Coordinates of C-alpha atoms and ligand atoms in Angstrom, one line a residue:
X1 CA 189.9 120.5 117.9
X2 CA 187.6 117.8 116.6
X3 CA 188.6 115.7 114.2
X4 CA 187.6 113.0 112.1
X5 CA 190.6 110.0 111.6
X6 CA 190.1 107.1 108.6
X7 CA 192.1 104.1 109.5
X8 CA 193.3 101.5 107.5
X9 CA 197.3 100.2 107.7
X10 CA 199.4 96.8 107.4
X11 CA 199.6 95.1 110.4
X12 CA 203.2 94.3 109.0
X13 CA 204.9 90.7 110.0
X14 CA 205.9 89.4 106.8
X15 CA 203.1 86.5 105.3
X16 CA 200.6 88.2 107.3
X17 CA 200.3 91.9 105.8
X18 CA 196.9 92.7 105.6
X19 CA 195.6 94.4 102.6
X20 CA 194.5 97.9 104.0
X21 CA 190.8 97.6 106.0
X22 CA 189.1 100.7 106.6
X23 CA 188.2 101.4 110.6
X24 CA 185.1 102.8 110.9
X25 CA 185.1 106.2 111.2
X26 CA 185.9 107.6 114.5
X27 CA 185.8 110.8 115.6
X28 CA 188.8 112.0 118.3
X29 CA 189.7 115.4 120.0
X30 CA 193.6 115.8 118.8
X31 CA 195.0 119.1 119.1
X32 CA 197.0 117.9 115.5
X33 CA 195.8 117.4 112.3
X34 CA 194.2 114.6 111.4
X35 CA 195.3 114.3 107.5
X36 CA 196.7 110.5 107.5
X37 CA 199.9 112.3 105.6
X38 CA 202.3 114.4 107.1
X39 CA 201.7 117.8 107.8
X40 CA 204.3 120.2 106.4
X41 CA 205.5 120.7 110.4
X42 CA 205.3 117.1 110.9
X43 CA 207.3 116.5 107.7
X44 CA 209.6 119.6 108.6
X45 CA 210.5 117.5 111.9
X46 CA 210.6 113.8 110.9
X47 CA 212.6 114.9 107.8
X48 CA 215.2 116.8 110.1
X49 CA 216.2 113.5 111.7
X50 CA 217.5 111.9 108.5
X51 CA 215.3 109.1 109.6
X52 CA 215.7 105.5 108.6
X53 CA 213.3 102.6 108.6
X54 CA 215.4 99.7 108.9
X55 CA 212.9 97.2 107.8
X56 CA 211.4 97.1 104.8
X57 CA 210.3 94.6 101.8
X58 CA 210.2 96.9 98.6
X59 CA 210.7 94.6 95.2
X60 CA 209.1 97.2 92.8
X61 CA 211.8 99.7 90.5
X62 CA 209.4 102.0 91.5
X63 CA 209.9 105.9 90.6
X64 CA 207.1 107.2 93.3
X65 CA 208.7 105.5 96.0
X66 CA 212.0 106.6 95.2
X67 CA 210.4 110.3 94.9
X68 CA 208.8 109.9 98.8
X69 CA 211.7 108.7 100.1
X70 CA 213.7 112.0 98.9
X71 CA 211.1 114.2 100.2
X72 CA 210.8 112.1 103.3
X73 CA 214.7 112.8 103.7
X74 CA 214.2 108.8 105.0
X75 CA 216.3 105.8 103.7
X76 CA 215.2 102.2 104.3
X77 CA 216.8 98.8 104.4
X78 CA 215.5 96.2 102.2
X79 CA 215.0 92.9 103.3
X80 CA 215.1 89.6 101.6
X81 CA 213.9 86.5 102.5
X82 CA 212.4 83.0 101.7
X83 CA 209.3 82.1 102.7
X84 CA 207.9 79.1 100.8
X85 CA 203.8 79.9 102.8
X86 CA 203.1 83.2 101.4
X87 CA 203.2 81.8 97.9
X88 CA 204.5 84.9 96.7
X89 CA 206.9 84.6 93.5
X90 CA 209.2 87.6 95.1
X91 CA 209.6 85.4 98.1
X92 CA 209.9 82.0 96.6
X93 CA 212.6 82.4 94.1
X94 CA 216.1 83.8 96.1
X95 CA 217.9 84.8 92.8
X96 CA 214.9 86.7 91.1
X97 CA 214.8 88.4 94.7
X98 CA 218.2 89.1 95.0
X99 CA 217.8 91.1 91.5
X100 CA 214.5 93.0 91.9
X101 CA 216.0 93.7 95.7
X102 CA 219.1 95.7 94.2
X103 CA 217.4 96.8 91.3
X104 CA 215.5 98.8 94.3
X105 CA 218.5 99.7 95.8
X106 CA 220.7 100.9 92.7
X107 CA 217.6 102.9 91.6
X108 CA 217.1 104.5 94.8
X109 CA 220.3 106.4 94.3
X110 CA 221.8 106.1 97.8
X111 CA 218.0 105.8 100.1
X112 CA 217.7 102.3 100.1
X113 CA 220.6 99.4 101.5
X114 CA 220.2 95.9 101.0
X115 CA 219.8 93.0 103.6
X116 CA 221.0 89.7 102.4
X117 CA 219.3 86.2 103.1
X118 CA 219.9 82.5 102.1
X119 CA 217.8 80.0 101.2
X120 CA 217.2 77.9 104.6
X121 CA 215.0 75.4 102.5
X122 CA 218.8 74.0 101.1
X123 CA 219.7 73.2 104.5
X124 CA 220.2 69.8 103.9
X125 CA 222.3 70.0 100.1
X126 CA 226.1 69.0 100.8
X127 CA 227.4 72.1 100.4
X128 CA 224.6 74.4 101.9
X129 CA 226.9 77.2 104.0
X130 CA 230.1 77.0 102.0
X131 CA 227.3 78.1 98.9
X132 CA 225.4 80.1 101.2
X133 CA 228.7 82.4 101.9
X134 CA 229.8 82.5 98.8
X135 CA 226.3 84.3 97.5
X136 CA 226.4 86.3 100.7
X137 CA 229.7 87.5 100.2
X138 CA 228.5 88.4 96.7
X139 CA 226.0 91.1 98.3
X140 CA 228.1 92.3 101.1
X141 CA 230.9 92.8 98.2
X142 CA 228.4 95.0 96.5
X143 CA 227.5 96.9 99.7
X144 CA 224.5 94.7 101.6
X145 CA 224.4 96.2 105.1
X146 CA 222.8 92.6 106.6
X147 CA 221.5 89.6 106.4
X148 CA 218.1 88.3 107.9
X149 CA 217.6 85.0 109.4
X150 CA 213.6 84.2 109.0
X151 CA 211.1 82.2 111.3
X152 CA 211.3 79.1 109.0
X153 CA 214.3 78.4 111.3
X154 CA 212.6 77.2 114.1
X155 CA 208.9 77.1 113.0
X156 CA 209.8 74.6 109.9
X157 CA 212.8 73.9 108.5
X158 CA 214.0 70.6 109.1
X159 CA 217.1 68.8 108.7
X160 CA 218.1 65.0 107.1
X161 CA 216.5 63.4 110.3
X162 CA 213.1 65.2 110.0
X163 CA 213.7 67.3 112.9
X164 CA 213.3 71.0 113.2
X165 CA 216.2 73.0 112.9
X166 CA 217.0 75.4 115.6
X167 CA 218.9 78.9 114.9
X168 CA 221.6 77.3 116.8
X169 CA 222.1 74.6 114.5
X170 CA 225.8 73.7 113.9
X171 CA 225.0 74.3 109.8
X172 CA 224.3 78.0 110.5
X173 CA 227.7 78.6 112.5
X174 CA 229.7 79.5 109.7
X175 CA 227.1 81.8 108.4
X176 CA 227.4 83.9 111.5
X177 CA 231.0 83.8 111.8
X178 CA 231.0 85.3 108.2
X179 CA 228.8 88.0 108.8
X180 CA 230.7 89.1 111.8
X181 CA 233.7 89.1 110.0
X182 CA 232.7 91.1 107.8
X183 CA 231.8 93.7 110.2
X184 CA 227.9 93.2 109.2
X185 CA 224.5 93.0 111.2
X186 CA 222.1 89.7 111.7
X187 CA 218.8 90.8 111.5
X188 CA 216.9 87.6 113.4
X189 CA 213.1 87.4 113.1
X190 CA 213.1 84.3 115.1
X191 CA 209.6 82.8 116.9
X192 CA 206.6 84.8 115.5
X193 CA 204.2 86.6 118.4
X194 CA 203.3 84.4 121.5
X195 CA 199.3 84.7 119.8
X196 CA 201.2 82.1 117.0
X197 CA 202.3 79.8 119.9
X198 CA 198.8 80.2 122.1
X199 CA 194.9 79.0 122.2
X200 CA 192.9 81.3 119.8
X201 CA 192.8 84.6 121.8
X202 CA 190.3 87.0 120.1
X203 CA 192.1 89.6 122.2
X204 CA 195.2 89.8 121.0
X205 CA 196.7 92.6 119.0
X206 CA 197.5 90.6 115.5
X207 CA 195.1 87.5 116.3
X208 CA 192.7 88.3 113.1
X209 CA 196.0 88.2 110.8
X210 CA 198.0 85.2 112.0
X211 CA 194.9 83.3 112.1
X212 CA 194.2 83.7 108.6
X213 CA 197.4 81.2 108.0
X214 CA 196.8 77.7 109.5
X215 CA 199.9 76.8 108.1
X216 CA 202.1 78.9 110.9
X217 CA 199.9 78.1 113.7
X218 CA 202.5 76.7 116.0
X219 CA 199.8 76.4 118.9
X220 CA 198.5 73.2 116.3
X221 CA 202.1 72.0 115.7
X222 CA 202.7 69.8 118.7
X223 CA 206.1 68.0 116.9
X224 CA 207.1 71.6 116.9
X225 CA 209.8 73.9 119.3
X226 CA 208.3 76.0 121.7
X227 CA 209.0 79.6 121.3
X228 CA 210.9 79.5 124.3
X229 CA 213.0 77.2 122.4
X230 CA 213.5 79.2 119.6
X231 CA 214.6 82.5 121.8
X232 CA 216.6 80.3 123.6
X233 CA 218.8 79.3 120.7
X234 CA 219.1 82.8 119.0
X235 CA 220.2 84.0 122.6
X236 CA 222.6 81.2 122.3
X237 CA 224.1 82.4 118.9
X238 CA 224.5 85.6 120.8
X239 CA 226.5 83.9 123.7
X240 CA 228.5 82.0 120.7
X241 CA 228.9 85.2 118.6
X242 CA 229.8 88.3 121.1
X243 CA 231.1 90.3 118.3
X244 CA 228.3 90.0 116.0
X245 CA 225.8 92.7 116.0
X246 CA 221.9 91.1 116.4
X247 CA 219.2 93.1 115.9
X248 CA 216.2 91.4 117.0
X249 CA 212.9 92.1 114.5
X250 CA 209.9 92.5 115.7
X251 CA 210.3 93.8 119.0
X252 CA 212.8 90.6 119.2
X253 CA 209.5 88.5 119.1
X254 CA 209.5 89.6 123.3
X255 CA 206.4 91.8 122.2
X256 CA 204.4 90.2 124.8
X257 CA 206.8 90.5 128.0
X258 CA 208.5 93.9 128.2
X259 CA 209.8 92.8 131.3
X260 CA 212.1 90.0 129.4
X261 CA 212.8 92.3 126.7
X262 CA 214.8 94.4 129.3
X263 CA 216.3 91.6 130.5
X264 CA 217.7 91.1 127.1
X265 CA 219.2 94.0 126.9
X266 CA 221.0 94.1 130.0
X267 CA 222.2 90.6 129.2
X268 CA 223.1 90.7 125.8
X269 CA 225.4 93.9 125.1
X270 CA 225.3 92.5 121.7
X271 CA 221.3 92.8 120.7
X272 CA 219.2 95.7 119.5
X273 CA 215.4 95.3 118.8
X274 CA 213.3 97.0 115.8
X275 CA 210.0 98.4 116.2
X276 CA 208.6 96.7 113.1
X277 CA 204.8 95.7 112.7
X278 CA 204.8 95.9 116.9
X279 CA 204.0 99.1 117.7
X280 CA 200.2 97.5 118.4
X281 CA 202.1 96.5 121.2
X282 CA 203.9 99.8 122.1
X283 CA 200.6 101.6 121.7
X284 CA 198.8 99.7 124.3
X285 CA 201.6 99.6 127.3
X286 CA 200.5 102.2 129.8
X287 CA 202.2 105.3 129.1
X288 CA 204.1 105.7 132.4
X289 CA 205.6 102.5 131.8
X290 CA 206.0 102.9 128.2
X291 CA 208.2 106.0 128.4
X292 CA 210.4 104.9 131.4
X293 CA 211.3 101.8 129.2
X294 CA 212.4 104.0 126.3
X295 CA 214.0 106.4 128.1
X296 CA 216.0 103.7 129.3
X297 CA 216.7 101.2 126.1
X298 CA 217.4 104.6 123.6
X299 CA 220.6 103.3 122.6
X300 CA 218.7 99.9 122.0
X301 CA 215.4 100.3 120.1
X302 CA 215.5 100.8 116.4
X303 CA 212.1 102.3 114.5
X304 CA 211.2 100.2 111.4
X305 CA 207.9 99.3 109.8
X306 CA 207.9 95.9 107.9
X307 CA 206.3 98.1 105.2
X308 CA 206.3 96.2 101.4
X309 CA 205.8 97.5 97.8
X310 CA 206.0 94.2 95.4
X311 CA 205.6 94.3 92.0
X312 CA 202.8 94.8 90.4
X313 CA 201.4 97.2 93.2
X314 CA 200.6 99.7 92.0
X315 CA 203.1 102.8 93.2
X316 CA 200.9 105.7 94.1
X317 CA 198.6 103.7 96.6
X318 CA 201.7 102.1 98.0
X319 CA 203.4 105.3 98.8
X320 CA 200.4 106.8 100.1
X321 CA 199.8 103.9 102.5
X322 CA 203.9 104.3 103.2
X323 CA 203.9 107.6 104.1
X324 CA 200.5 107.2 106.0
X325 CA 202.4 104.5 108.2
X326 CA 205.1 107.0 108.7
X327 CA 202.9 109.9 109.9
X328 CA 200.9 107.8 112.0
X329 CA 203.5 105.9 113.6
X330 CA 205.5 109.5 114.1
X331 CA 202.6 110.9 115.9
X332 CA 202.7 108.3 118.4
X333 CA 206.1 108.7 118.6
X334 CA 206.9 112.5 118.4
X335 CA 203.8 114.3 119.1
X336 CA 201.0 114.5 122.2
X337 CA 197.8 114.4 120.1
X338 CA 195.3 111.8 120.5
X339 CA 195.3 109.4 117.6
X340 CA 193.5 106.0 116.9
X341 CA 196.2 103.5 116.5
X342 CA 194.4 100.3 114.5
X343 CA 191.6 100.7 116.6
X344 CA 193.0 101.9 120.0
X345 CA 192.7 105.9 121.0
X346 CA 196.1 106.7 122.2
X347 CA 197.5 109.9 123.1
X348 CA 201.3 110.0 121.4
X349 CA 204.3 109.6 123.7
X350 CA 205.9 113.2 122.7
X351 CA 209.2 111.4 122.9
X352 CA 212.0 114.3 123.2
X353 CA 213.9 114.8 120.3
X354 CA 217.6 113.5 121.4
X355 CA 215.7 110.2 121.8
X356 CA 214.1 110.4 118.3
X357 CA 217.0 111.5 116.9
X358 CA 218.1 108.0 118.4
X359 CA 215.4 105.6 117.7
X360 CA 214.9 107.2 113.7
X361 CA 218.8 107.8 113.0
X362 CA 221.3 107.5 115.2
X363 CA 220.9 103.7 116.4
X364 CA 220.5 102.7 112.7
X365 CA 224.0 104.0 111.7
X366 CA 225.1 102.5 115.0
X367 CA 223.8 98.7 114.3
X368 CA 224.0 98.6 110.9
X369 CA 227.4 100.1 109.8
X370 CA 226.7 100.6 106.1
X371 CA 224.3 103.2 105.9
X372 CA 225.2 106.5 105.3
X373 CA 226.0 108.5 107.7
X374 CA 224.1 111.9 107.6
X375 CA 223.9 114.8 109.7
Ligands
LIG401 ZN1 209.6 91.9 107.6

């Protein structure tokens, strides 16, 4: 069948979500439909897995999304954080966060869960973890399913001395004792993509978006840890924390070697990876590689979409856009069809369905204990 796909998604990774930009049109054979929304057989399916995307930013009390979500049968996990860059009120001010972030969750009715952060930007107040704990405690009281350590840890908080402060920092050590105690799930979107730490490189996947913020160049910052550095000393928070569950964002910010990825895994019994704002980087692995490696890391990969909704936005775009995310990313995932994936024809991985069922449910229950479980 011939078809004619209009393209236009985030690129996700937070601080650098693009507003939507239209592809040109272009026209592909798929023997699927080419409605950016979900079929009623693709919805049939995706809805059957009781799927989860276990990273999103939604701030808006927002009736439409709530709505999607129960049609999509899908639940979501709601991620705070602080981000002092974006110059975004939602992400600036930790206790208006914290409120608009349950206010999501509470009206959601039982699809959304809340991830928990603290404000690294206190890092250096007397009392920073012992307050720290006490607000997470707060949240994991009330049913928070995480908490997310951000890529201001490493890329620029810094401590009394004026040095950058590594994920491994002694100051953080209680923090992850605490969440592990409390049977809970560190979410680490340590080191942003290698293009951050690089010479300009046109070619990469996300180069247009993280160029657009001078400020988080790291390539620029030569006072600054090395990415290596910064993977280095989350792996170490792994080696001092065997009992906490990790799940790495982002791929695990390894988006760029697949090979040490796979290493991690096999390494670090410990560590699960999302697929948030990276499947750019999925869709352009050869597919006889690409399946291999999933067939082999199912209990390990976790689908997510970095997906946001803040306030103000206005509700029906939003969920359009959401749900167009979701069908595109599912026919990648689930179907055979060609599809243009942000610019890049790609026939889908028709992933079998016991893998699916792993990657959209079944590892999400698993690595972050919390959510309901469901069929
Ligand atoms: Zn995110």
């Amino acid at each position: 069948m011939k078809g004619v796909l209009l393209l236009g998604m985030c690129l996700g990774g937070v601080g650098y979500c693009q507003t939507a930009t239209p592809l040109p049109l272009i026209s592909v054979n798929s023997q699927h439909s080419i409605s950016q929304r979900f079929s009623d057989q693709e919805l049939r399916a995706f809805a059957a897995l009781a799927p989860v995307d276990t990273h999103t930013h939604a701030y808006q009390n927002a009736p439409a999304l709530f709505a999607m979500l129960k049609r999509l049968n899908l639940h979501i996990v709601d991620i705070t954080l602080i981000d002092d860059q974006e110059k975004n009120p939602e992400w600036m001010d930790l206790a208006k966060e914290r409120r608009d972030t349950w206010g999501v969750v509470s009206g959601s009715k039982g699809s959304a869960f809340f991830c928990t952060t603290f404000d690294p930007f206190r890092v250096n107040d007397p009392n920073f973890s012992r307050d720290a704990i006490s607000e997470i405690n707060k949240d994991f009281d009330r049913g928070a399913v995480a908490l997310k350590i951000w890529k201001n840890i490493g890329e620029e908080v810094k401590g009394v001395n004026g040095q950058y402060l590594l994920p491994d920092d002694p100051i953080f050590a209680p923090i992850y004792r605490d969440i592990a105690e409390h049977g809970k799930t560190l979410i680490a979107h340590v080191a942003d993509p290698t293009t951050v730490f690089e010479a300009p490189n046109p070619a990469a996947p996300d180069y247009s978006s993280y160029m657009k913020n001078p400020g988080l160049y790291m390539y620029r910052k030569h006072d600054a840890p090395s990415k290596a550095d910064i993977l280095r000393a989350r792996d170490h928070v792994m080696e001092q924390n065997p009992t906490l569950r990790v799940i790495g964002a982002h791929l695990g910010s390894m988006e760029a070697d697949f090979g040490e990825l796979g290493e991690h895994f096999d390494r670090y019994p410990n560590l699960a990876v999302d697929l948030a704002a990276r499947m750019d980087y999925l869709v352009i692995q050869p597919k006889d590689f690409l399946l291999p490696f999933i067939t082999k890391y199912q209990d390990r990969l976790i689908y997510g979409t970095d997906l946001e909704f803040f306030q103000g936005d206005d509700e029906h775009e939003r969920v359009e856009r959401w749900e167009s995310a979701y069908a595109l990313d599912w026919r990648f995932l689930a179907t055979t069809g060609w599809l243009v994936y942000r610019g890049h024809i790609v026939q889908g991985l028709g992933l079998p369905t016991p893998i699916l069922r792993k990657l959209y449910h079944d590892n999400a229950v698993k690595w972050l204990p919390g959510i309901e479980q469901r069929n």
